[in-house]
PDB file of C-alpha atoms in Angstrom:
ATOM      1  CA  MET A   1       0.559 -25.416   7.942  1.00  0.00           C
ATOM      2  CA  ALA A   2       1.405 -25.225   4.276  1.00  0.00           C
ATOM      3  CA  THR A   3       5.211 -26.258   4.477  1.00  0.00           C
ATOM      4  CA  ASP A   4       6.839 -29.489   6.329  1.00  0.00           C
ATOM      5  CA  THR A   5      10.379 -29.799   7.597  1.00  0.00           C
ATOM      6  CA  ARG A   6      11.910 -33.181   8.279  1.00  0.00           C
ATOM      7  CA  GLU A   7      15.229 -32.472   8.863  1.00  0.00           C
ATOM      8  CA  GLY A   8      16.664 -29.442  10.755  1.00  0.00           C
ATOM      9  CA  THR A   9      20.359 -30.202   9.597  1.00  0.00           C
ATOM     10  CA  THR A  10      22.390 -31.027   6.824  1.00  0.00           C
ATOM     11  CA  ARG A  11      25.869 -31.878   8.317  1.00  0.00           C
ATOM     12  CA  GLY A  12      27.154 -35.084   7.052  1.00  0.00           C
ATOM     13  CA  HIS A  13      24.415 -37.131   5.013  1.00  0.00           C
ATOM     14  CA  THR A  14      21.206 -36.126   6.852  1.00  0.00           C
ATOM     15  CA  PRO A  15      19.554 -33.478   3.996  1.00  0.00           C
ATOM     16  CA  LEU A  16      17.231 -31.020   4.742  1.00  0.00           C
ATOM     17  CA  ILE A  17      13.642 -31.926   2.978  1.00  0.00           C
ATOM     18  CA  VAL A  18      11.329 -29.099   2.708  1.00  0.00           C
ATOM     19  CA  SER A  19       7.916 -29.885   1.652  1.00  0.00           C
ATOM     20  CA  LEU A  20       5.580 -27.428   0.578  1.00  0.00           C
ATOM     21  CA  GLN A  21       2.004 -27.147  -1.627  1.00  0.00           C
ATOM     22  CA  THR A  22       2.172 -24.353  -4.290  1.00  0.00           C
ATOM     23  CA  GLY A  23       1.391 -20.426  -3.175  1.00  0.00           C
ATOM     24  CA  GLU A  24       3.160 -17.093  -2.462  1.00  0.00           C
ATOM     25  CA  GLN A  25       2.915 -17.464   0.917  1.00  0.00           C
ATOM     26  CA  ALA A  26       4.134 -21.103   1.262  1.00  0.00           C
ATOM     27  CA  VAL A  27       7.330 -19.762  -0.827  1.00  0.00           C
ATOM     28  CA  ARG A  28       7.733 -17.408   1.730  1.00  0.00           C
ATOM     29  CA  GLU A  29       7.429 -19.916   4.468  1.00  0.00           C
ATOM     30  CA  ALA A  30       9.083 -22.404   2.760  1.00  0.00           C
ATOM     31  CA  LEU A  31      12.193 -19.935   2.047  1.00  0.00           C
ATOM     32  CA  ALA A  32      12.532 -19.180   5.994  1.00  0.00           C
ATOM     33  CA  GLN A  33      12.157 -22.785   7.277  1.00  0.00           C
ATOM     34  CA  ILE A  34      15.184 -23.267   4.873  1.00  0.00           C
ATOM     35  CA  MET A  35      17.180 -20.551   5.474  1.00  0.00           C
ATOM     36  CA  LYS A  36      16.625 -21.541   9.040  1.00  0.00           C
ATOM     37  CA  GLY A  37      17.896 -25.226   8.416  1.00  0.00           C
ATOM     38  CA  LEU A  38      21.074 -24.545   7.143  1.00  0.00           C
ATOM     39  CA  ALA A  39      21.529 -21.793   9.627  1.00  0.00           C
ATOM     40  CA  PRO A  40      23.891 -24.832  11.499  1.00  0.00           C
ATOM     41  CA  LEU A  41      26.283 -24.761   8.175  1.00  0.00           C
ATOM     42  CA  ASP A  42      26.625 -21.234   9.247  1.00  0.00           C
ATOM     43  CA  LEU A  43      26.979 -19.760   5.727  1.00  0.00           C
ATOM     44  CA  THR A  44      28.746 -16.184   4.582  1.00  0.00           C
ATOM     45  CA  PRO A  45      26.255 -13.799   3.941  1.00  0.00           C
ATOM     46  CA  GLU A  46      27.000 -13.645   0.389  1.00  0.00           C
ATOM     47  CA  ASP A  47      25.843 -17.287  -0.071  1.00  0.00           C
ATOM     48  CA  ALA A  48      23.396 -17.078   2.583  1.00  0.00           C
ATOM     49  CA  ILE A  49      21.788 -14.535  -0.202  1.00  0.00           C
ATOM     50  CA  ALA A  50      23.027 -16.580  -2.751  1.00  0.00           C
ATOM     51  CA  VAL A  51      21.128 -19.673  -1.500  1.00  0.00           C
ATOM     52  CA  GLU A  52      17.812 -17.842  -0.706  1.00  0.00           C
ATOM     53  CA  LEU A  53      17.879 -15.724  -3.990  1.00  0.00           C
ATOM     54  CA  VAL A  54      18.133 -19.500  -6.394  1.00  0.00           C
ATOM     55  CA  LEU A  55      15.346 -21.416  -4.265  1.00  0.00           C
ATOM     56  CA  ALA A  56      13.130 -18.247  -4.742  1.00  0.00           C
ATOM     57  CA  GLU A  57      13.706 -18.368  -8.088  1.00  0.00           C
ATOM     58  CA  ALA A  58      13.139 -21.932  -8.627  1.00  0.00           C
ATOM     59  CA  LEU A  59      10.060 -22.239  -6.505  1.00  0.00           C
ATOM     60  CA  ASN A  60       8.431 -19.590  -7.872  1.00  0.00           C
ATOM     61  CA  ASN A  61       9.058 -20.590 -11.383  1.00  0.00           C
ATOM     62  CA  VAL A  62       7.599 -23.644 -10.125  1.00  0.00           C
ATOM     63  CA  ALA A  63       4.898 -22.352  -8.449  1.00  0.00           C
ATOM     64  CA  GLU A  64       4.163 -19.747 -11.781  1.00  0.00           C
ATOM     65  CA  HIS A  65       4.603 -22.023 -14.418  1.00  0.00           C
ATOM     66  CA  ALA A  66       3.895 -26.047 -13.379  1.00  0.00           C
ATOM     67  CA  TYR A  67       1.314 -25.048 -11.259  1.00  0.00           C
ATOM     68  CA  PRO A  68       0.091 -22.080 -13.514  1.00  0.00           C
ATOM     69  CA  THR A  69      -3.736 -22.054 -12.029  1.00  0.00           C
ATOM     70  CA  HIS A  70      -5.128 -21.940  -8.627  1.00  0.00           C
ATOM     71  CA  HIS A  71      -7.188 -25.389  -9.874  1.00  0.00           C
ATOM     72  CA  ALA A  72      -3.833 -27.432 -10.523  1.00  0.00           C
ATOM     73  CA  GLN A  73      -1.661 -26.165  -7.383  1.00  0.00           C
ATOM     74  CA  GLY A  74       0.150 -29.577  -5.868  1.00  0.00           C
ATOM     75  CA  PRO A  75       3.256 -30.341  -3.794  1.00  0.00           C
ATOM     76  CA  ILE A  76       6.883 -29.144  -4.405  1.00  0.00           C
ATOM     77  CA  GLN A  77       9.933 -30.566  -2.224  1.00  0.00           C
ATOM     78  CA  VAL A  78      12.804 -28.998  -1.814  1.00  0.00           C
ATOM     79  CA  THR A  79      16.606 -31.133  -0.765  1.00  0.00           C
ATOM     80  CA  CYS A  80      19.503 -29.654  -0.147  1.00  0.00           C
ATOM     81  CA  ASP A  81      22.531 -31.903   0.687  1.00  0.00           C
ATOM     82  CA  PHE A  82      25.539 -30.121   2.181  1.00  0.00           C
ATOM     83  CA  GLU A  83      28.646 -32.271   0.628  1.00  0.00           C
ATOM     84  CA  HIS A  84      31.917 -31.622   0.251  1.00  0.00           C
ATOM     85  CA  GLY A  85      31.828 -27.719   0.357  1.00  0.00           C
ATOM     86  CA  GLY A  86      28.904 -27.427  -1.410  1.00  0.00           C
ATOM     87  CA  LEU A  87      25.050 -27.582  -1.278  1.00  0.00           C
ATOM     88  CA  ASN A  88      23.746 -30.053  -3.864  1.00  0.00           C
ATOM     89  CA  VAL A  89      19.653 -29.241  -4.360  1.00  0.00           C
ATOM     90  CA  THR A  90      17.165 -30.946  -5.418  1.00  0.00           C
ATOM     91  CA  VAL A  91      13.556 -28.923  -6.297  1.00  0.00           C
ATOM     92  CA  ALA A  92      10.878 -31.803  -7.518  1.00  0.00           C
ATOM     93  CA  ASP A  93       7.022 -31.197  -8.616  1.00  0.00           C
ATOM     94  CA  ARG A  94       4.496 -33.191 -10.078  1.00  0.00           C
ATOM     95  CA  GLY A  95       3.485 -30.262 -12.152  1.00  0.00           C
ATOM     96  CA  LEU A  96       3.259 -29.256 -16.259  1.00  0.00           C
ATOM     97  CA  GLY A  97       7.112 -29.922 -17.512  1.00  0.00           C
ATOM     98  CA  MET A  98       9.319 -27.652 -19.174  1.00  0.00           C
ATOM     99  CA  PRO A  99       8.550 -26.274 -22.197  1.00  0.00           C
ATOM    100  CA  ASP A 100      10.523 -28.654 -24.935  1.00  0.00           C
ATOM    101  CA  GLY A 101      11.398 -30.218 -22.209  1.00  0.00           C
ATOM    102  CA  GLN A 102      14.329 -28.274 -21.524  1.00  0.00           C
ATOM    103  CA  ALA A 103      15.484 -25.681 -18.874  1.00  0.00           C
ATOM    104  CA  PRO A 104      15.530 -22.285 -19.992  1.00  0.00           C
ATOM    105  CA  LYS A 105      19.381 -21.005 -21.221  1.00  0.00           C
ATOM    106  CA  GLY A 106      18.635 -17.778 -18.661  1.00  0.00           C
ATOM    107  CA  ASN A 107      20.801 -15.652 -21.180  1.00  0.00           C
ATOM    108  CA  PRO A 108      21.154 -12.817 -19.560  1.00  0.00           C
ATOM    109  CA  GLN A 109      18.612  -9.761 -20.160  1.00  0.00           C
ATOM    110  CA  PRO A 110      19.932  -6.682 -22.305  1.00  0.00           C
ATOM    111  CA  VAL A 111      20.334  -3.275 -20.013  1.00  0.00           C
ATOM    112  CA  ASP A 112      21.926  -0.972 -22.760  1.00  0.00           C
ATOM    113  CA  LEU A 113      18.542   0.074 -23.791  1.00  0.00           C
ATOM    114  CA  ASP A 114      16.134   2.927 -23.502  1.00  0.00           C
ATOM    115  CA  VAL A 115      14.084   3.056 -20.518  1.00  0.00           C
ATOM    116  CA  GLN A 116      10.794   2.211 -22.040  1.00  0.00           C
ATOM    117  CA  ASP A 117      12.460  -1.190 -23.767  1.00  0.00           C
ATOM    118  CA  LEU A 118      13.676  -2.080 -20.318  1.00  0.00           C
ATOM    119  CA  PRO A 119      12.853  -5.837 -19.755  1.00  0.00           C
ATOM    120  CA  GLU A 120      10.819  -6.127 -16.663  1.00  0.00           C
ATOM    121  CA  GLY A 121      11.056 -10.091 -16.149  1.00  0.00           C
ATOM    122  CA  GLY A 122      13.291 -13.091 -17.781  1.00  0.00           C
ATOM    123  CA  PHE A 123      15.715 -12.418 -14.681  1.00  0.00           C
ATOM    124  CA  GLY A 124      15.150 -15.534 -12.430  1.00  0.00           C
ATOM    125  CA  TRP A 125      16.721 -18.439 -14.911  1.00  0.00           C
ATOM    126  CA  PHE A 126      19.733 -15.853 -15.542  1.00  0.00           C
ATOM    127  CA  LEU A 127      20.149 -15.704 -11.737  1.00  0.00           C
ATOM    128  CA  ILE A 128      19.469 -19.461 -10.750  1.00  0.00           C
ATOM    129  CA  ARG A 129      22.046 -20.485 -14.453  1.00  0.00           C
ATOM    130  CA  ASP A 130      24.409 -17.667 -12.783  1.00  0.00           C
ATOM    131  CA  LEU A 131      24.858 -18.658  -9.058  1.00  0.00           C
ATOM    132  CA  THR A 132      24.766 -22.605  -9.917  1.00  0.00           C
ATOM    133  CA  ARG A 133      26.923 -24.954 -11.529  1.00  0.00           C
ATOM    134  CA  ASP A 134      25.923 -28.934 -12.766  1.00  0.00           C
ATOM    135  CA  LEU A 135      22.324 -27.897 -13.501  1.00  0.00           C
ATOM    136  CA  THR A 136      19.869 -31.064 -14.528  1.00  0.00           C
ATOM    137  CA  TYR A 137      16.059 -30.467 -15.474  1.00  0.00           C
ATOM    138  CA  THR A 138      14.372 -34.144 -16.050  1.00  0.00           C
ATOM    139  CA  ARG A 139      10.541 -35.073 -16.124  1.00  0.00           C
ATOM    140  CA  ILE A 140      10.174 -38.900 -14.734  1.00  0.00           C
ATOM    141  CA  GLY A 141       6.650 -40.172 -15.360  1.00  0.00           C
ATOM    142  CA  ARG A 142       4.606 -36.849 -13.569  1.00  0.00           C
ATOM    143  CA  GLU A 143       8.068 -35.665 -11.297  1.00  0.00           C
ATOM    144  CA  ASN A 144      10.055 -32.492 -12.580  1.00  0.00           C
ATOM    145  CA  ARG A 145      13.230 -32.936 -10.898  1.00  0.00           C
ATOM    146  CA  LEU A 146      15.372 -29.732 -11.049  1.00  0.00           C
ATOM    147  CA  ARG A 147      18.985 -30.604  -9.677  1.00  0.00           C
ATOM    148  CA  PHE A 148      21.745 -28.134  -9.149  1.00  0.00           C
ATOM    149  CA  ARG A 149      24.980 -27.317  -6.981  1.00  0.00           C
ATOM    150  CA  MET A 150      26.178 -24.326  -5.136  1.00  0.00           C
ATOM    151  CA  ASP A 151      29.569 -23.892  -3.977  1.00  0.00           C
ATOM    152  CA  MET A 152      29.559 -22.487  -0.491  1.00  0.00           C
ATOM    153  CA  ARG A 153      32.956 -20.038  -0.127  1.00  0.00           C
ATOM    154  CA  SER A 154      33.370 -20.615   3.803  1.00  0.00           C
ATOM    155  CA  THR A 155      31.667 -22.487   6.906  1.00  0.00           C
ATOM    156  CA  LYS A 156      32.085 -24.060   9.768  1.00  0.00           C
ATOM    157  CA  ALA A 157      30.904 -26.942   8.709  1.00  0.00           C
ATOM    158  CA  GLY A 158      33.612 -27.592   6.169  1.00  0.00           C
TER     159      GLY A 158
ATOM    160  CA  MET B   1       2.252  -2.827   0.296  1.00  0.00           C
ATOM    161  CA  LYS B   2       3.139  -0.797   3.213  1.00  0.00           C
ATOM    162  CA  LEU B   3       4.875   2.315   1.671  1.00  0.00           C
ATOM    163  CA  SER B   4       5.007   5.890   3.566  1.00  0.00           C
ATOM    164  CA  THR B   5       5.787   8.847   1.811  1.00  0.00           C
ATOM    165  CA  GLN B   6       7.131  12.564   2.319  1.00  0.00           C
ATOM    166  CA  ALA B   7       7.559  15.258   0.642  1.00  0.00           C
ATOM    167  CA  GLU B   8      11.206  16.741   0.835  1.00  0.00           C
ATOM    168  CA  ASP B   9      10.891  20.567  -0.586  1.00  0.00           C
ATOM    169  CA  ASP B  10       9.798  19.368  -4.464  1.00  0.00           C
ATOM    170  CA  ILE B  11      11.160  15.668  -4.053  1.00  0.00           C
ATOM    171  CA  PHE B  12       8.849  12.549  -3.027  1.00  0.00           C
ATOM    172  CA  VAL B  13      10.747  10.229  -1.006  1.00  0.00           C
ATOM    173  CA  ILE B  14       9.020   6.730  -0.579  1.00  0.00           C
ATOM    174  CA  THR B  15       9.754   4.311   2.009  1.00  0.00           C
ATOM    175  CA  VAL B  16       9.288   0.873   1.533  1.00  0.00           C
ATOM    176  CA  MET B  17       8.185  -0.334   4.859  1.00  0.00           C
ATOM    177  CA  GLU B  18       8.233  -4.259   4.352  1.00  0.00           C
ATOM    178  CA  ASP B  19      11.193  -6.301   4.177  1.00  0.00           C
ATOM    179  CA  ARG B  20      10.567  -8.220   1.055  1.00  0.00           C
ATOM    180  CA  ILE B  21      10.300  -7.114  -2.866  1.00  0.00           C
ATOM    181  CA  ASP B  22       9.031 -10.791  -4.076  1.00  0.00           C
ATOM    182  CA  ALA B  23       6.943 -12.748  -5.982  1.00  0.00           C
ATOM    183  CA  ALA B  24       3.833 -12.787  -3.359  1.00  0.00           C
ATOM    184  CA  VAL B  25       3.543  -8.704  -3.147  1.00  0.00           C
ATOM    185  CA  ALA B  26       5.814  -7.700  -6.933  1.00  0.00           C
ATOM    186  CA  LEU B  27       1.829  -6.657  -8.405  1.00  0.00           C
ATOM    187  CA  ALA B  28       1.302  -5.120  -4.943  1.00  0.00           C
ATOM    188  CA  PHE B  29       4.482  -3.097  -4.843  1.00  0.00           C
ATOM    189  CA  LYS B  30       4.303  -1.923  -8.158  1.00  0.00           C
ATOM    190  CA  GLU B  31       0.681  -0.549  -7.840  1.00  0.00           C
ATOM    191  CA  ALA B  32       1.971   1.486  -4.378  1.00  0.00           C
ATOM    192  CA  MET B  33       4.062   2.906  -6.364  1.00  0.00           C
ATOM    193  CA  ARG B  34       1.843   4.016  -9.173  1.00  0.00           C
ATOM    194  CA  SER B  35      -0.617   5.476  -6.680  1.00  0.00           C
ATOM    195  CA  HIS B  36       1.780   6.831  -4.127  1.00  0.00           C
ATOM    196  CA  ALA B  37       3.951   8.749  -6.929  1.00  0.00           C
ATOM    197  CA  GLU B  38       0.850  10.235  -8.659  1.00  0.00           C
ATOM    198  CA  GLN B  39       1.491  13.365  -6.988  1.00  0.00           C
ATOM    199  CA  ALA B  40       5.117  13.235  -7.522  1.00  0.00           C
ATOM    200  CA  ALA B  41       7.180  16.387  -9.367  1.00  0.00           C
ATOM    201  CA  GLU B  42       9.835  15.476 -11.166  1.00  0.00           C
ATOM    202  CA  THR B  43      11.937  13.207  -8.588  1.00  0.00           C
ATOM    203  CA  VAL B  44      10.862  10.507  -6.825  1.00  0.00           C
ATOM    204  CA  VAL B  45      13.490   9.029  -3.943  1.00  0.00           C
ATOM    205  CA  LEU B  46      12.683   4.979  -3.631  1.00  0.00           C
ATOM    206  CA  ASP B  47      14.281   4.684   0.143  1.00  0.00           C
ATOM    207  CA  LEU B  48      15.176   0.335   0.283  1.00  0.00           C
ATOM    208  CA  ALA B  49      17.049   0.591   3.742  1.00  0.00           C
ATOM    209  CA  ASN B  50      14.221  -1.495   5.042  1.00  0.00           C
ATOM    210  CA  VAL B  51      14.009  -4.384   2.216  1.00  0.00           C
ATOM    211  CA  ASN B  52      16.846  -7.101   2.977  1.00  0.00           C
ATOM    212  CA  PHE B  53      15.464  -9.196   0.012  1.00  0.00           C
ATOM    213  CA  ILE B  54      14.174  -8.856  -3.712  1.00  0.00           C
ATOM    214  CA  ASP B  55      14.048 -11.280  -6.237  1.00  0.00           C
ATOM    215  CA  SER B  56      13.047 -11.089 -10.092  1.00  0.00           C
ATOM    216  CA  SER B  57       9.732 -10.231  -9.713  1.00  0.00           C
ATOM    217  CA  GLY B  58      10.320  -6.908  -7.180  1.00  0.00           C
ATOM    218  CA  LEU B  59      13.401  -6.133  -9.697  1.00  0.00           C
ATOM    219  CA  GLY B  60      10.914  -6.235 -12.575  1.00  0.00           C
ATOM    220  CA  ALA B  61       8.603  -4.485 -10.641  1.00  0.00           C
ATOM    221  CA  LEU B  62      11.295  -1.973  -9.849  1.00  0.00           C
ATOM    222  CA  VAL B  63      11.865  -1.724 -13.311  1.00  0.00           C
ATOM    223  CA  GLY B  64       8.212  -1.132 -14.393  1.00  0.00           C
ATOM    224  CA  THR B  65       7.899   1.382 -11.871  1.00  0.00           C
ATOM    225  CA  MET B  66      10.262   3.207 -13.745  1.00  0.00           C
ATOM    226  CA  LYS B  67       9.179   3.130 -16.728  1.00  0.00           C
ATOM    227  CA  HIS B  68       5.679   4.493 -15.858  1.00  0.00           C
ATOM    228  CA  LEU B  69       7.448   7.454 -13.795  1.00  0.00           C
ATOM    229  CA  ALA B  70       9.629   8.024 -17.241  1.00  0.00           C
ATOM    230  CA  PRO B  71       9.950  10.621 -19.296  1.00  0.00           C
ATOM    231  CA  GLU B  72       8.627  13.242 -16.794  1.00  0.00           C
ATOM    232  CA  ARG B  73       9.805  11.795 -13.498  1.00  0.00           C
ATOM    233  CA  THR B  74      12.767  10.384 -12.675  1.00  0.00           C
ATOM    234  CA  LEU B  75      13.344   7.716  -9.916  1.00  0.00           C
ATOM    235  CA  LEU B  76      16.331   7.176  -7.283  1.00  0.00           C
ATOM    236  CA  LEU B  77      17.156   4.255  -5.555  1.00  0.00           C
ATOM    237  CA  ALA B  78      18.323   4.641  -2.176  1.00  0.00           C
ATOM    238  CA  GLY B  79      19.426   2.825   1.112  1.00  0.00           C
ATOM    239  CA  MET B  80      19.880  -0.576  -0.330  1.00  0.00           C
ATOM    240  CA  THR B  81      21.535  -3.291   1.320  1.00  0.00           C
ATOM    241  CA  ALA B  82      23.291  -5.806   0.205  1.00  0.00           C
ATOM    242  CA  PRO B  83      21.325  -8.911  -0.673  1.00  0.00           C
ATOM    243  CA  VAL B  84      19.175  -5.935  -2.736  1.00  0.00           C
ATOM    244  CA  GLU B  85      22.431  -4.360  -4.178  1.00  0.00           C
ATOM    245  CA  LYS B  86      23.737  -8.197  -5.146  1.00  0.00           C
ATOM    246  CA  VAL B  87      20.525  -8.829  -7.129  1.00  0.00           C
ATOM    247  CA  PHE B  88      21.484  -5.829  -9.116  1.00  0.00           C
ATOM    248  CA  GLU B  89      24.693  -5.771  -9.959  1.00  0.00           C
ATOM    249  CA  LEU B  90      24.500  -9.852 -10.929  1.00  0.00           C
ATOM    250  CA  THR B  91      21.132  -8.964 -13.517  1.00  0.00           C
ATOM    251  CA  ARG B  92      23.602  -5.350 -14.223  1.00  0.00           C
ATOM    252  CA  MET B  93      20.572  -3.235 -13.323  1.00  0.00           C
ATOM    253  CA  ASP B  94      22.969  -1.309 -11.364  1.00  0.00           C
ATOM    254  CA  THR B  95      23.634  -0.275 -14.563  1.00  0.00           C
ATOM    255  CA  VAL B  96      20.467   1.793 -15.194  1.00  0.00           C
ATOM    256  CA  PHE B  97      18.901   2.541 -12.149  1.00  0.00           C
ATOM    257  CA  ARG B  98      20.838   5.776 -10.503  1.00  0.00           C
ATOM    258  CA  MET B  99      21.209   4.629  -6.749  1.00  0.00           C
ATOM    259  CA  PHE B 100      22.535   6.281  -3.475  1.00  0.00           C
ATOM    260  CA  LYS B 101      24.096   4.912  -0.364  1.00  0.00           C
ATOM    261  CA  THR B 102      20.987   6.924   1.756  1.00  0.00           C
ATOM    262  CA  ARG B 103      18.205   9.159   0.973  1.00  0.00           C
ATOM    263  CA  GLN B 104      20.390  11.925   2.182  1.00  0.00           C
ATOM    264  CA  ASP B 105      22.795  11.220  -0.307  1.00  0.00           C
ATOM    265  CA  ALA B 106      19.708  11.237  -3.160  1.00  0.00           C
ATOM    266  CA  LEU B 107      18.279  14.118  -1.460  1.00  0.00           C
ATOM    267  CA  LEU B 108      21.393  15.936  -1.460  1.00  0.00           C
ATOM    268  CA  ALA B 109      22.582  14.881  -5.345  1.00  0.00           C
ATOM    269  CA  GLN B 110      19.496  16.867  -5.978  1.00  0.00           C
ATOM    270  CA  LYS B 111      19.865  19.984  -4.233  1.00  0.00           C
ATOM    271  CA  GLU B 112      23.191  20.394  -6.060  1.00  0.00           C
TER     272      GLU B 112
END
């Protein structure tokens, strides 16, 4: 079992915490658990898409860059706390730090190019930056911590 | 990566038979597309109706597929679900790909 969910809801101040070991299949499983854990919030389809996409990008980044080899796999912990109409998300890992100690700017990739010059990567951080706000990255000791907030348009949880 | 191929007249229709094109399958998807599209003539229609999640790795694989097919062969996308369309809109890749609501729409547009 690669993932472990500690709480089933994020109502009030009981955050949803999902832990996983890196690996692409583990990312899929963790996303499924997170989306299931957030189901009580009754997010709009559009918000749910944004949450799953941002978390997928954040977790894939950790799997690819913080733990770049099979020998250096490690834990990732995702915390989602629903508060004041939005999700406060923390993604923590114990892998390599970000280059220059900063999260990438995530500039939009150019698209008005000849087909052969089109970018095949670099979309991930753009999507994360575009769909979140108040993003911070800190490395304390051996732990990387990425935090951001996602405003949810409407949910039954209020 | 499960794909199914169908030739309609001289148009190649490839249907993705899985519900996610994400980091776990992006490379396999790109390779499968290459081998499936090998016998394609001018036009390849990729039916994405079964796909309800794509991430940036999957998007990169689609761009890579289009680059591989060009310039002789054109890739048309069809049947995009809302989550897939959203990623294309956000990254402005909807201005790069030719997209059709359904595979029938894509085929009709080619016959005109």
